Amino acid sequence: MIHLRGRTSDVLVDVSTGAPTIVHWGAPIDRLGDIDDLTAVIERPLVHGSADVVGPLPVVPEHGSGHTGRPGLLGHRRRGTAWAPRFAAPIDGVGYELDGNRLVVHSRDEIAGLDLDVTFELDHTLLVWAELTNTSTDERYLLDALTITLPVPQHAGELGSFAGRWTREFHPVRIPWSHGAHTTENRRGRTSHEHPPLVFAGTPDFGEWRGSVWGAHLAWSGNHTIFAERLPDGRRYVQLGELLHPGELSLEPGASYRTPEVIAVHSDRGLTPATQQFHRHLRARTTHPTSARPVLVNTWEAVYFDHDLDTLRTLADRAARVGIERFVLDDGWFGSRRDDRSGLGDWEVSTDAHPNGLSPLIEHVQGLGMDFGIWVEPEMVNPDSELYRAHPEWALTTDGYEPVLSRHQLALDLARSEAFEHVLGQLDALLSDHDIAYVKWDMNRDHIGGSNADGAAGTHAQTSATYRLIDELRSRHPGVEIESCSSGGARIDHEILRRTERVWTSDCNDALERQTIQRGASMLIPPELMGAHVGPERSHTTGRRHDLAFRAATALFGHLGVEWNLLSLDDTELDALAEVIALHQRLRPLLHGGDAVRFDTEPAYVAHGVYATDRSEAIVSFATIATAISLTPPPLLLPGLDPDRTYRVERLRLPGERGGAGRTEPRWCSAGAHVTGLMLATIGIQPPAMHPDTAVLIRLTS
Ligand code: DGJ
């Protein structure tokens, strides 16, 4: 039994079970007593009507050992053999290696000719991954699935999942988990809008600050499956892994497959403390951006494909005037890309759109004190492009079938070395020939029926090749930051974030929608990585109108940007936007360095904020997103501050916001108030009476 101690949770692993078994994942156990006693009191009894063993539930559960739920390893050899492997500690080798909080457990099935190594790392989060090796000398192993199984306690009777689609990503949903299994399967070839690879299990009615929560994320940007099952004997587990198409992976003799990392969090104090561990995990990575996140302007909704140097220069002038720090030139600068029907794949500056190249614009932008960013979509090709005309065979399609187009485009088979080298060469030249600080890396179509050169499913190889392409480009251009975009938020996961500094959270810049989208996304990523733009008054994707204060209050918390045709603003509007940007820049160290928090309230409201890590200050947003059942919002409880500290509470007004008429505002909004953290956690603070589509910002200082 190996005891791993993390920052907030402990894990107890039984290494005597072949594939290792997590016996405890949760609260620190040092104070609970002796491990022998602990395992004695939680040992499961045999039940009538079942096998004479309690079916073990290791990290890779085995049908052959008595697990009647979904096995962790699915595969076989040519004649259907080796389909129910059973792993044991290697007789002639080391069973496990322990190095601090990293444990690697080796196991072997001599009969099936397979080795299984499972690695655990416990710090802020629990990381688990497995590697399977085909030890046969002459037979390949056809792998259908290798997933990671994490047991959760029997009292975790509710699941937290997400529903999404384009422009409506990360909507949290709750699912009662009484019996049977809940599955999500993603076959879109990207992380997806629909099913972020993230699941929570918790005690019934777990909240942001109440209940026990276990969360797991699959760090992978391709297809995936998430399975949460309650077995008939009452045990529960979540299982996460890559979803492989039929025949997609076969292991030649000696070859291995390593699963993506499963990143897991736990808290007995609710969802917010649990998800903060995902943030800490990302922040601890060496690639995490440490410089202040530059406020950017993105040209997409300002000009779309209509690139004109004078217009873009004026846009840059106005951006600089309002305090913007980065100018990002979106789609439309290359090849024949005057609309979305052609040009993808031809990563050379269009002389049509930019007759003198990009330098006049870049120099202008830099002269104004901003750095320059550019949009690319390197994994794609339009059939109407020079590249496709020269190399139709490089597209990820299946011979003999008419390919399904999506946004008039196809994916390029980056697993083909010629295609990979070609795209790498073009991107490398783009970054070498221009002074570019930032790349918005887009990916705008699902993989549908895409086969590699041998006619086999190509998503696994494509996902790995995309990682390699970004990694190679980063090593050649180490200073360049990359944003992960995929028709908005279809590629948001911790593996893409190993090699990117920002995600484009959604193509929806409607503040009302963004309140929920960003709340959901904050369950996986911290605010400084979350692209959030102030869009135009009338949202391009929903047609709704919102005043600047609501749009600003919504975007303020993330990596702020502006996606609005600044040429349409008068001086008063530009001044108001400048005020918002200056406020963000003032608050930025707190917003991007503190602990992101969310609060439970009624469905008509969304409440979230950021607490300084030392709890000396905070900023909280309370937004009304629908008409509420009561005329007055309920008091907002703010748990998790320093109970003994006295905070000055004041309302932070955004441009255009005036004091409430009459007594629609409680006194603290105009006069401020001094209250303790204990009072804020137990009695709370009364928000003003608000109409929908407004937000109040609450500033707490001590
Ligand atoms: C989809 C992205 O999400 C948008 O922000 C924009 O970059 C377009 N692609 C450009 O084609």
XYZ file of C-alpha atoms and ligand atoms in Angstrom:
713
model
C 0.000 0.000 0.000
C 1.619 3.276 -1.080
C 0.518 6.491 0.565
C 0.877 9.629 -1.596
C 0.401 12.982 0.116
C -0.674 15.944 -2.035
C -1.196 19.615 -1.223
C -4.808 19.113 -0.228
C -5.644 15.428 -0.749
C -4.140 12.022 -0.192
C -4.148 8.929 -2.359
C -3.592 5.384 -1.187
C -2.576 2.936 -3.895
C -2.565 -0.828 -3.566
C 0.357 -1.984 -5.693
C -0.233 -5.666 -5.020
C -3.170 -5.956 -7.409
C -1.252 -6.136 -10.717
C -2.787 -3.072 -12.309
C -2.713 -0.768 -9.264
C -5.877 0.063 -7.339
C -6.752 3.390 -5.746
C -7.991 2.471 -2.284
C -8.490 6.034 -1.098
C -8.610 9.335 -2.987
C -9.742 12.204 -0.837
C -9.063 13.889 2.467
C -5.598 13.537 4.059
C -5.547 10.295 6.017
C -2.647 10.739 8.421
C -5.044 11.665 11.199
C -7.481 8.874 10.426
C -5.419 6.098 11.955
C -3.358 3.156 10.860
C -3.522 2.193 7.177
C -4.124 -1.483 8.046
C -7.112 -0.512 10.137
C -8.332 1.841 7.465
C -8.279 -0.864 4.811
C -9.917 -3.282 7.265
C -12.836 -0.986 7.931
C -13.443 -0.205 4.266
C -12.989 -3.775 2.956
C -15.939 -4.772 0.822
C -17.896 -7.890 1.728
C -18.700 -10.643 -0.748
C -22.281 -10.643 -1.914
C -24.624 -13.470 -2.821
C -25.307 -13.995 -6.489
C -21.841 -12.832 -7.537
C -18.428 -14.370 -8.159
C -16.466 -15.660 -5.181
C -14.246 -12.598 -5.343
C -15.076 -8.938 -4.999
C -14.436 -7.789 -8.571
C -11.381 -5.545 -8.190
C -11.604 -1.966 -9.414
C -8.051 -1.010 -10.355
C -7.002 1.955 -12.495
C -7.347 -0.366 -15.492
C -10.194 -2.725 -14.502
C -10.071 -6.215 -15.982
C -13.024 -8.228 -17.150
C -10.954 -11.395 -16.665
C -10.497 -10.636 -12.959
C -14.197 -10.206 -12.292
C -14.983 -6.599 -13.218
C -18.332 -6.671 -14.974
C -18.438 -2.944 -15.739
C -16.546 -1.490 -18.671
C -12.960 -2.801 -18.821
C -10.128 -0.291 -18.850
C -8.320 -2.132 -21.634
C -10.124 -3.272 -24.761
C -8.260 -4.980 -27.559
C -7.246 -8.313 -28.973
C -4.855 -10.147 -31.210
C -5.626 -11.368 -34.697
C -7.736 -14.414 -33.896
C -9.614 -12.708 -31.081
C -7.207 -13.856 -28.366
C -5.755 -11.724 -25.557
C -9.120 -9.986 -25.216
C -9.395 -10.271 -21.407
C -5.902 -9.677 -20.027
C -5.033 -9.982 -16.328
C -2.013 -8.124 -15.109
C 0.268 -9.164 -12.255
C 3.469 -7.782 -10.791
C 6.399 -8.822 -13.010
C 8.006 -11.926 -11.510
C 11.512 -11.020 -12.591
C 11.421 -7.247 -12.268
C 10.606 -4.297 -10.081
C 6.929 -3.978 -9.204
C 6.956 -0.250 -8.566
C 9.137 2.819 -8.202
C 8.393 5.575 -5.751
C 10.068 8.935 -6.021
C 8.536 11.510 -3.676
C 4.964 11.874 -4.814
C 5.482 10.075 -8.098
C 4.661 6.391 -8.226
C 5.113 4.137 -11.247
C 3.599 0.671 -11.017
C 4.734 -1.999 -13.470
C 2.610 -5.004 -14.260
C 2.633 -7.694 -16.878
C 0.411 -10.275 -18.519
C 2.763 -13.001 -19.771
C -0.028 -14.859 -21.511
C -1.390 -11.912 -23.463
C 2.121 -10.527 -24.038
C 1.355 -7.097 -22.633
C 3.091 -4.798 -20.149
C 1.203 -2.092 -18.319
C 2.874 0.810 -16.504
C 0.690 3.174 -14.533
C 2.052 6.487 -13.260
C 0.587 8.594 -10.458
C 1.757 12.081 -9.537
C 0.152 13.880 -6.665
C 0.643 17.585 -6.048
C -2.107 20.203 -6.436
C -3.853 17.604 -8.578
C -3.680 13.863 -9.016
C -2.196 12.968 -12.397
C -2.652 9.447 -13.701
C -1.675 7.932 -17.005
C -0.924 4.455 -18.304
C 1.353 3.000 -20.922
C 0.688 -0.313 -22.653
C 3.464 -2.197 -24.448
C 3.028 -5.116 -26.799
C 5.766 -7.527 -25.657
C 4.991 -10.149 -28.286
C 7.860 -10.661 -30.707
C 5.758 -11.491 -33.699
C 2.127 -10.477 -33.313
C 0.523 -7.072 -33.352
C -2.032 -6.081 -30.736
C -5.157 -4.264 -31.899
C -5.998 -1.662 -29.300
C -9.577 -0.438 -28.999
C -9.343 1.481 -25.715
C -7.053 2.133 -22.795
C -8.773 4.317 -20.259
C -8.090 5.443 -16.695
C -10.568 4.507 -13.982
C -10.874 6.507 -10.786
C -13.125 5.178 -8.032
C -15.310 7.685 -6.203
C -17.132 6.978 -2.952
C -20.563 5.491 -2.928
C -22.093 8.663 -1.461
C -21.052 10.739 -4.501
C -24.566 10.520 -5.908
C -24.573 13.432 -8.345
C -22.627 14.202 -11.494
C -21.600 17.580 -12.829
C -21.137 17.663 -16.580
C -21.414 20.185 -19.413
C -23.629 20.850 -22.392
C -22.313 22.910 -25.236
C -22.396 23.881 -28.853
C -20.853 26.563 -31.009
C -21.344 29.981 -29.299
C -22.675 28.265 -26.166
C -19.760 26.373 -24.683
C -19.318 24.999 -21.144
C -22.887 25.199 -19.845
C -22.783 23.324 -16.522
C -25.443 20.620 -16.054
C -26.249 18.396 -13.108
C -27.229 14.739 -13.445
C -28.570 12.549 -10.632
C -26.436 9.414 -10.554
C -28.696 6.813 -9.045
C -27.781 3.738 -11.064
C -26.253 2.595 -14.336
C -23.878 4.596 -16.440
C -23.646 8.055 -17.919
C -21.486 8.369 -21.033
C -20.244 11.153 -23.229
C -18.397 10.363 -26.426
C -16.645 12.904 -28.568
C -15.869 11.994 -32.192
C -15.253 15.472 -33.505
C -11.484 15.200 -33.740
C -11.035 18.212 -31.475
C -11.756 18.748 -27.802
C -15.227 19.903 -28.893
C -17.788 22.552 -28.043
C -20.194 19.827 -27.025
C -18.317 17.740 -24.489
C -15.406 19.335 -22.669
C -13.457 16.358 -21.273
C -14.318 17.172 -17.694
C -16.603 15.503 -15.171
C -17.391 16.025 -11.515
C -18.917 13.593 -9.046
C -20.109 14.907 -5.728
C -22.285 14.368 -2.745
C -25.908 15.171 -3.641
C -26.522 18.888 -4.123
C -22.837 19.723 -3.909
C -22.279 23.432 -4.361
C -19.508 25.913 -4.925
C -18.649 25.878 -1.222
C -20.405 22.788 0.095
C -20.185 19.066 -0.307
C -17.451 16.678 -1.354
C -16.385 16.827 -4.980
C -14.159 14.650 -7.161
C -13.348 16.040 -10.599
C -11.437 14.551 -13.507
C -10.209 16.040 -16.776
C -8.714 14.241 -19.767
C -5.876 16.364 -21.101
C -6.364 15.597 -24.789
C -7.444 17.564 -27.849
C -8.848 14.732 -29.958
C -11.637 12.208 -29.516
C -12.514 11.100 -26.028
C -14.896 9.161 -23.902
C -16.066 9.820 -20.368
C -17.942 7.103 -18.567
C -19.375 7.270 -15.035
C -20.874 4.057 -13.753
C -22.553 2.899 -10.588
C -22.068 -0.849 -10.385
C -24.893 -3.053 -9.131
C -22.924 -3.555 -5.894
C -23.061 0.200 -5.306
C -19.492 1.156 -6.178
C -18.964 4.130 -8.435
C -16.190 5.097 -10.795
C -15.391 7.575 -13.509
C -13.419 6.424 -16.511
C -11.720 8.716 -19.002
C -9.696 8.075 -22.092
C -9.086 8.630 -25.729
C -11.849 7.351 -27.997
C -10.281 5.296 -30.764
C -12.013 4.574 -34.037
C -12.080 0.926 -35.185
C -8.583 -0.114 -36.191
C -7.155 3.302 -35.379
C -4.345 1.962 -33.210
C -2.527 -1.285 -33.516
C 0.641 -1.952 -31.579
C 3.364 -3.677 -33.544
C 5.667 -5.999 -31.534
C 7.555 -3.836 -29.031
C 5.371 -0.763 -29.627
C 3.643 1.189 -26.849
C 0.642 3.427 -26.407
C 0.532 6.035 -23.686
C -2.806 7.427 -22.574
C -3.367 11.141 -22.218
C -3.037 12.389 -18.646
C -6.071 12.296 -16.440
C -5.903 15.300 -14.123
C -8.060 14.871 -11.037
C -9.053 17.156 -8.180
C -10.855 16.659 -4.905
C -12.252 18.838 -2.138
C -14.542 18.277 0.810
C -15.371 22.018 0.705
C -17.154 22.223 -2.611
C -16.559 22.846 -6.287
C -14.711 26.161 -6.102
C -11.862 24.877 -3.895
C -11.708 21.724 -6.065
C -11.458 23.568 -9.376
C -8.877 26.020 -7.998
C -6.551 23.013 -8.032
C -6.846 22.805 -11.833
C -5.787 26.459 -11.911
C -2.862 25.872 -9.569
C -1.762 22.930 -11.665
C -1.691 25.076 -14.812
C -0.044 27.968 -13.039
C 2.715 25.676 -11.790
C 3.726 24.706 -15.319
C 6.919 26.265 -16.628
C 5.073 27.410 -19.756
C 2.484 29.403 -17.826
C 2.620 33.065 -18.894
C 4.077 35.229 -16.157
C 3.998 38.650 -17.821
C 0.917 40.894 -17.606
C -1.605 39.666 -20.181
C -1.659 42.352 -22.895
C -5.092 43.775 -23.657
C -5.656 43.045 -27.314
C -7.802 44.191 -30.181
C -8.885 41.499 -32.630
C -9.898 42.544 -36.143
C -12.414 39.737 -36.830
C -15.745 41.319 -35.946
C -14.401 44.774 -36.857
C -13.587 44.090 -40.528
C -14.007 40.329 -41.146
C -12.322 39.575 -44.510
C -12.286 43.192 -45.625
C -8.594 43.966 -45.152
C -7.643 47.494 -46.101
C -4.408 49.009 -44.865
C -5.822 52.473 -44.115
C -8.760 51.043 -42.196
C -6.511 48.698 -40.246
C -4.094 51.505 -39.453
C -6.908 53.699 -38.172
C -8.192 50.776 -36.125
C -4.712 50.473 -34.644
C -4.601 54.231 -33.918
C -7.842 53.996 -32.027
C -6.759 50.846 -30.239
C -3.620 52.601 -29.021
C -5.674 55.632 -27.950
C -7.805 53.487 -25.610
C -4.783 51.733 -24.084
C -4.751 48.469 -26.042
C -1.403 46.677 -25.973
C -1.636 44.064 -28.763
C -3.117 44.187 -32.267
C -4.257 40.845 -33.707
C -4.880 40.571 -37.433
C -7.476 37.844 -37.901
C -8.464 35.734 -40.921
C -8.143 37.164 -44.440
C -4.501 38.274 -44.858
C -3.162 35.356 -46.954
C -3.556 33.556 -50.281
C -6.909 33.956 -52.010
C -8.697 34.270 -48.681
C -11.211 37.014 -49.440
C -13.996 34.953 -47.885
C -14.190 31.572 -46.152
C -14.394 29.547 -49.374
C -10.766 29.598 -50.418
C -7.138 30.097 -49.538
C -6.629 27.924 -46.448
C -3.296 26.185 -46.807
C -1.559 29.034 -48.633
C 0.232 30.812 -45.792
C 1.730 33.588 -47.851
C 0.716 37.226 -47.563
C -1.912 38.145 -50.133
C -0.773 40.953 -52.418
C -4.444 41.629 -53.026
C -5.241 42.367 -49.406
C -1.788 43.670 -48.442
C -0.053 44.924 -51.622
C 3.104 45.890 -49.748
C 3.105 42.904 -47.457
C 2.386 42.990 -43.745
C 5.322 45.179 -42.779
C 3.563 48.557 -43.224
C 0.841 47.439 -40.821
C 3.229 45.771 -38.363
C 5.482 48.832 -38.273
C 2.503 51.100 -37.750
C 1.197 48.930 -34.901
C 4.609 48.744 -33.257
C 5.111 52.474 -33.708
C 2.025 52.939 -31.582
C 3.589 50.842 -28.807
C 1.571 47.666 -29.409
C 2.834 44.261 -30.402
C 1.476 42.384 -33.393
C -0.402 39.096 -33.588
C -1.681 37.092 -36.529
C -4.344 34.435 -37.225
C -3.566 31.056 -38.819
C -5.408 27.778 -39.285
C -2.514 25.437 -40.121
C -4.318 22.091 -39.908
C -6.682 22.969 -42.749
C -6.963 23.344 -46.488
C -9.663 24.694 -48.779
C -10.150 22.629 -51.949
C -9.936 26.027 -53.640
C -6.281 26.663 -52.749
C -2.874 26.380 -54.352
C -1.917 23.739 -51.821
C -4.883 21.478 -52.532
C -4.456 21.840 -56.278
C -0.844 20.715 -55.884
C -1.448 18.010 -53.265
C -5.041 16.785 -53.057
C -3.655 13.565 -51.548
C -2.573 15.458 -48.418
C -6.162 15.981 -47.274
C -7.462 13.785 -44.472
C -10.156 12.063 -46.519
C -10.988 8.468 -47.422
C -10.247 7.235 -50.930
C -13.329 6.496 -52.957
C -15.720 8.551 -50.806
C -16.800 12.113 -51.432
C -15.385 14.031 -48.431
C -17.757 15.902 -46.135
C -16.781 19.559 -46.256
C -17.194 21.791 -43.279
C -16.880 25.554 -43.662
C -15.785 24.659 -47.207
C -12.623 23.066 -45.893
C -10.822 19.797 -45.229
C -8.247 18.805 -42.651
C -4.687 18.266 -43.844
C -3.136 14.945 -42.906
C -0.319 16.265 -40.724
C 0.797 12.724 -39.942
C 2.231 12.699 -43.512
C 5.706 14.029 -43.118
C 5.617 15.972 -46.424
C 2.455 17.813 -45.382
C 3.835 18.439 -41.899
C 7.132 19.799 -43.227
C 5.363 21.989 -45.774
C 3.110 23.655 -43.192
C 5.957 23.958 -40.703
C 8.116 25.598 -43.371
C 5.439 28.149 -44.251
C 4.687 29.062 -40.646
C 8.373 29.209 -39.804
C 8.941 31.607 -42.700
C 5.977 33.751 -41.644
C 7.388 34.103 -38.132
C 10.965 34.532 -39.299
C 10.129 37.208 -41.880
C 7.904 39.309 -39.619
C 8.094 40.640 -36.106
C 5.140 38.670 -34.736
C 4.592 38.303 -30.991
C 1.398 36.289 -31.011
C -0.341 33.646 -33.095
C -4.050 32.916 -32.924
C -4.079 29.224 -33.942
C -7.555 28.346 -35.165
C -9.134 24.972 -36.077
C -12.558 25.238 -37.613
C -13.848 21.847 -38.574
C -14.587 18.454 -37.084
C -12.844 15.391 -38.449
C -15.450 13.377 -40.251
C -14.337 10.143 -41.857
C -10.749 11.325 -42.213
C -8.323 8.511 -43.057
C -4.563 8.489 -43.181
C -2.476 7.379 -46.169
C -3.228 3.693 -45.383
C -6.971 4.276 -45.244
C -7.176 3.907 -41.449
C -8.782 6.393 -39.064
C -6.460 9.344 -38.647
C -7.583 11.376 -35.638
C -5.119 10.019 -33.080
C -2.148 10.594 -35.388
C -3.482 14.008 -36.390
C -3.865 15.149 -32.792
C -0.318 14.057 -31.958
C 1.029 15.660 -35.150
C -0.670 18.952 -34.293
C 1.041 18.939 -30.900
C 4.377 18.213 -32.601
C 3.832 21.018 -35.088
C 3.118 23.576 -32.379
C 6.027 22.301 -30.276
C 8.457 22.555 -33.171
C 7.292 26.042 -34.030
C 7.602 27.110 -30.412
C 11.111 25.764 -30.177
C 12.067 27.734 -33.306
C 10.291 30.887 -32.095
C 10.367 30.704 -28.310
C 9.125 34.237 -27.660
C 5.890 33.871 -29.620
C 2.694 33.363 -27.625
C -0.047 31.156 -29.052
C -3.793 31.274 -28.564
C -5.807 28.075 -28.971
C -8.977 28.812 -30.910
C -11.334 26.332 -32.498
C -14.483 28.018 -33.807
C -14.441 29.644 -30.386
C -13.974 27.216 -27.523
C -13.759 23.798 -29.169
C -10.140 23.201 -28.154
C -9.829 24.023 -24.474
C -7.950 21.397 -22.504
C -4.813 21.123 -20.410
C -2.762 19.380 -23.111
C -3.219 22.148 -25.675
C -2.484 24.563 -22.825
C 0.946 22.987 -22.395
C 1.839 24.764 -25.610
C -0.495 27.782 -25.711
C -0.927 30.885 -23.561
C -4.596 31.673 -24.102
C -7.800 30.085 -25.287
C -10.540 31.714 -27.302
C -13.411 30.835 -25.019
C -16.267 31.333 -27.460
C -17.189 33.054 -30.704
C -20.062 34.523 -28.719
C -19.213 37.989 -27.425
C -22.725 38.523 -26.046
C -22.099 39.364 -22.391
C -25.257 37.620 -21.253
C -24.182 34.309 -22.802
C -20.598 34.858 -21.706
C -21.593 34.993 -18.024
C -22.462 31.290 -18.138
C -19.826 30.236 -20.675
C -17.015 31.765 -18.623
C -18.431 30.390 -15.385
C -18.285 26.875 -16.871
C -14.832 27.377 -18.397
C -13.529 28.644 -15.047
C -14.075 25.128 -13.716
C -11.055 24.092 -15.809
C -8.880 27.115 -16.517
C -7.867 30.265 -14.633
C -8.987 33.727 -15.796
C -5.658 34.830 -17.260
C -5.909 32.114 -19.937
C -9.506 32.837 -20.830
C -9.930 35.145 -23.815
C -12.788 37.581 -23.072
C -13.604 40.436 -25.436
C -15.703 43.555 -25.234
C -17.776 43.257 -28.400
C -20.025 45.780 -30.131
C -23.225 47.019 -28.499
C -25.261 44.646 -30.689
C -23.833 41.143 -30.507
C -23.001 39.643 -33.909
C -23.977 36.118 -32.882
C -27.198 36.779 -30.949
C -28.399 40.207 -32.080
C -28.885 41.293 -28.446
C -27.913 44.767 -27.299
C -26.032 45.459 -24.099
C -24.580 48.624 -22.678
C -20.848 48.975 -22.238
C -20.964 48.542 -18.457
C -22.382 45.011 -18.716
C -20.058 44.026 -21.558
C -17.098 45.414 -19.643
C -18.014 43.828 -16.309
C -18.240 40.477 -18.087
C -14.990 40.642 -20.062
C -12.961 42.394 -17.351
C -11.989 39.223 -15.471
C -10.391 37.294 -18.315
C -7.520 37.960 -20.696
C -9.196 41.126 -21.914
C -9.645 41.992 -25.544
C -11.753 44.225 -27.733
C -13.541 42.888 -30.797
C -15.457 45.898 -32.006
C -15.074 48.235 -34.922
C -13.470 51.119 -33.059
C -13.931 53.300 -36.144
C -17.634 53.424 -35.333
C -17.073 54.928 -31.849
C -17.254 58.631 -31.037
C -14.888 60.309 -28.575
C -17.157 59.776 -25.580
C -17.410 56.063 -26.347
C -13.667 55.780 -26.863
C -13.071 57.525 -23.526
C -15.461 55.116 -21.797
C -13.666 52.120 -23.326
C -10.310 53.592 -22.286
C -11.631 53.832 -18.732
C -12.599 50.152 -18.769
C -9.184 49.118 -20.074
C -7.382 51.252 -17.480
C -9.487 49.685 -14.737
C -8.632 46.203 -15.990
C -4.939 47.078 -16.115
C -5.100 48.391 -12.527
C -6.853 45.272 -11.286
C -4.888 42.862 -13.482
C -2.425 41.606 -10.837
C -5.361 40.628 -8.620
C -7.576 39.311 -11.442
C -4.842 37.124 -12.905
C -2.913 36.221 -9.781
C -5.641 35.547 -7.229
C -7.893 32.573 -6.618
C -10.930 32.453 -8.911
C -14.120 31.896 -6.922
C -17.727 31.189 -7.826
C -20.794 31.501 -5.611
C -24.124 29.727 -5.373
C -27.147 31.924 -5.868
C -30.542 31.752 -7.582
C -30.732 30.779 -11.283
C -31.432 34.364 -12.392
C -27.972 35.437 -11.208
C -24.339 34.584 -11.840
C -21.854 35.443 -9.100
C -18.107 34.986 -9.257
C -14.921 36.813 -8.440
C -11.268 36.655 -7.482
C -9.788 36.586 -3.973
C -6.169 37.627 -3.439
C -4.228 34.531 -2.399
C -3.485 36.170 0.986
C -7.175 37.190 1.231
C -6.228 40.876 1.638
C -8.512 42.002 -1.189
C -11.068 40.725 -3.652
C -13.307 41.671 -6.521
C -16.686 40.083 -7.062
C -19.220 40.303 -9.877
C -22.939 39.785 -9.332
C -24.819 39.667 -12.640
C -28.526 39.389 -13.339
C -29.067 37.204 -16.390
C -32.867 36.782 -16.330
C -35.918 38.135 -14.583
C -35.893 36.657 -11.110
C -38.692 35.114 -9.138
C -38.326 37.772 -6.419
C -38.082 41.529 -6.876
C -34.890 41.712 -4.829
C -31.902 39.414 -5.206
C -30.999 37.276 -2.212
C -28.006 38.345 -0.077
C -24.791 37.170 -1.641
C -22.755 34.997 0.715
C -19.007 35.256 0.174
C -17.378 32.272 1.880
C -13.655 31.695 1.897
C -12.363 35.148 2.860
C -10.370 35.685 6.033
C -13.095 35.462 8.731
C -11.165 37.686 11.151
C -10.253 40.409 8.727
C -12.304 43.574 8.285
C -12.971 44.443 4.660
C -14.069 47.709 3.188
C -16.828 46.865 0.735
C -17.648 49.276 -2.066
C -19.355 49.277 -5.405
C -17.025 49.742 -8.335
C -18.819 51.745 -10.981
C -18.158 51.240 -14.640
C -18.544 53.937 -17.310
C -22.174 54.814 -17.816
C -23.280 53.462 -14.431
C -24.855 55.958 -12.096
C -26.030 55.651 -8.526
C -29.368 53.862 -8.165
C -32.482 56.000 -8.125
C -34.115 56.367 -4.674
C -33.422 53.356 -2.508
C -32.896 50.721 -5.216
C -29.340 50.485 -3.940
C -28.404 49.423 -0.412
C -26.327 52.001 1.449
C -22.997 50.205 0.964
C -23.172 50.923 -2.769
C -22.806 54.663 -2.271
C -21.157 54.957 1.151
C -19.170 51.736 1.399
C -19.167 49.633 4.574
C -16.739 47.773 6.793
C -17.534 44.143 7.514
C -15.630 41.077 8.597
C -14.938 38.055 6.410
C -17.048 36.064 8.852
C -20.011 38.323 8.287
C -19.588 38.148 4.509
C -19.559 34.343 4.713
C -22.542 33.986 7.018
C -24.883 36.952 6.495
C -23.624 38.128 3.144
C -24.118 41.347 1.305
C -27.350 42.613 -0.243
C -26.985 43.333 -3.983
C -29.027 46.205 -5.377
C -32.312 45.587 -7.192
C -31.212 45.147 -10.789
C -32.836 44.597 -14.134
C -31.601 41.746 -16.337
C -28.371 42.115 -18.284
C -26.596 44.185 -15.666
C -23.757 43.385 -13.305
C -22.548 44.934 -10.064
C -18.843 44.871 -9.311
C -18.011 44.669 -5.614
C -14.543 45.669 -4.471
C -13.236 44.412 -1.137
C -10.076 45.835 0.387
C -8.547 45.584 3.837
C -13.307 31.177 -35.936
C -12.806 31.940 -34.749
O -13.372 31.450 -33.591
C -13.085 33.424 -34.961
O -12.680 34.143 -33.832
C -12.340 33.886 -36.185
O -10.964 33.805 -35.963
C -12.760 33.047 -37.373
N -12.631 31.655 -37.128
C -11.943 33.409 -38.578
O -12.211 32.606 -39.638
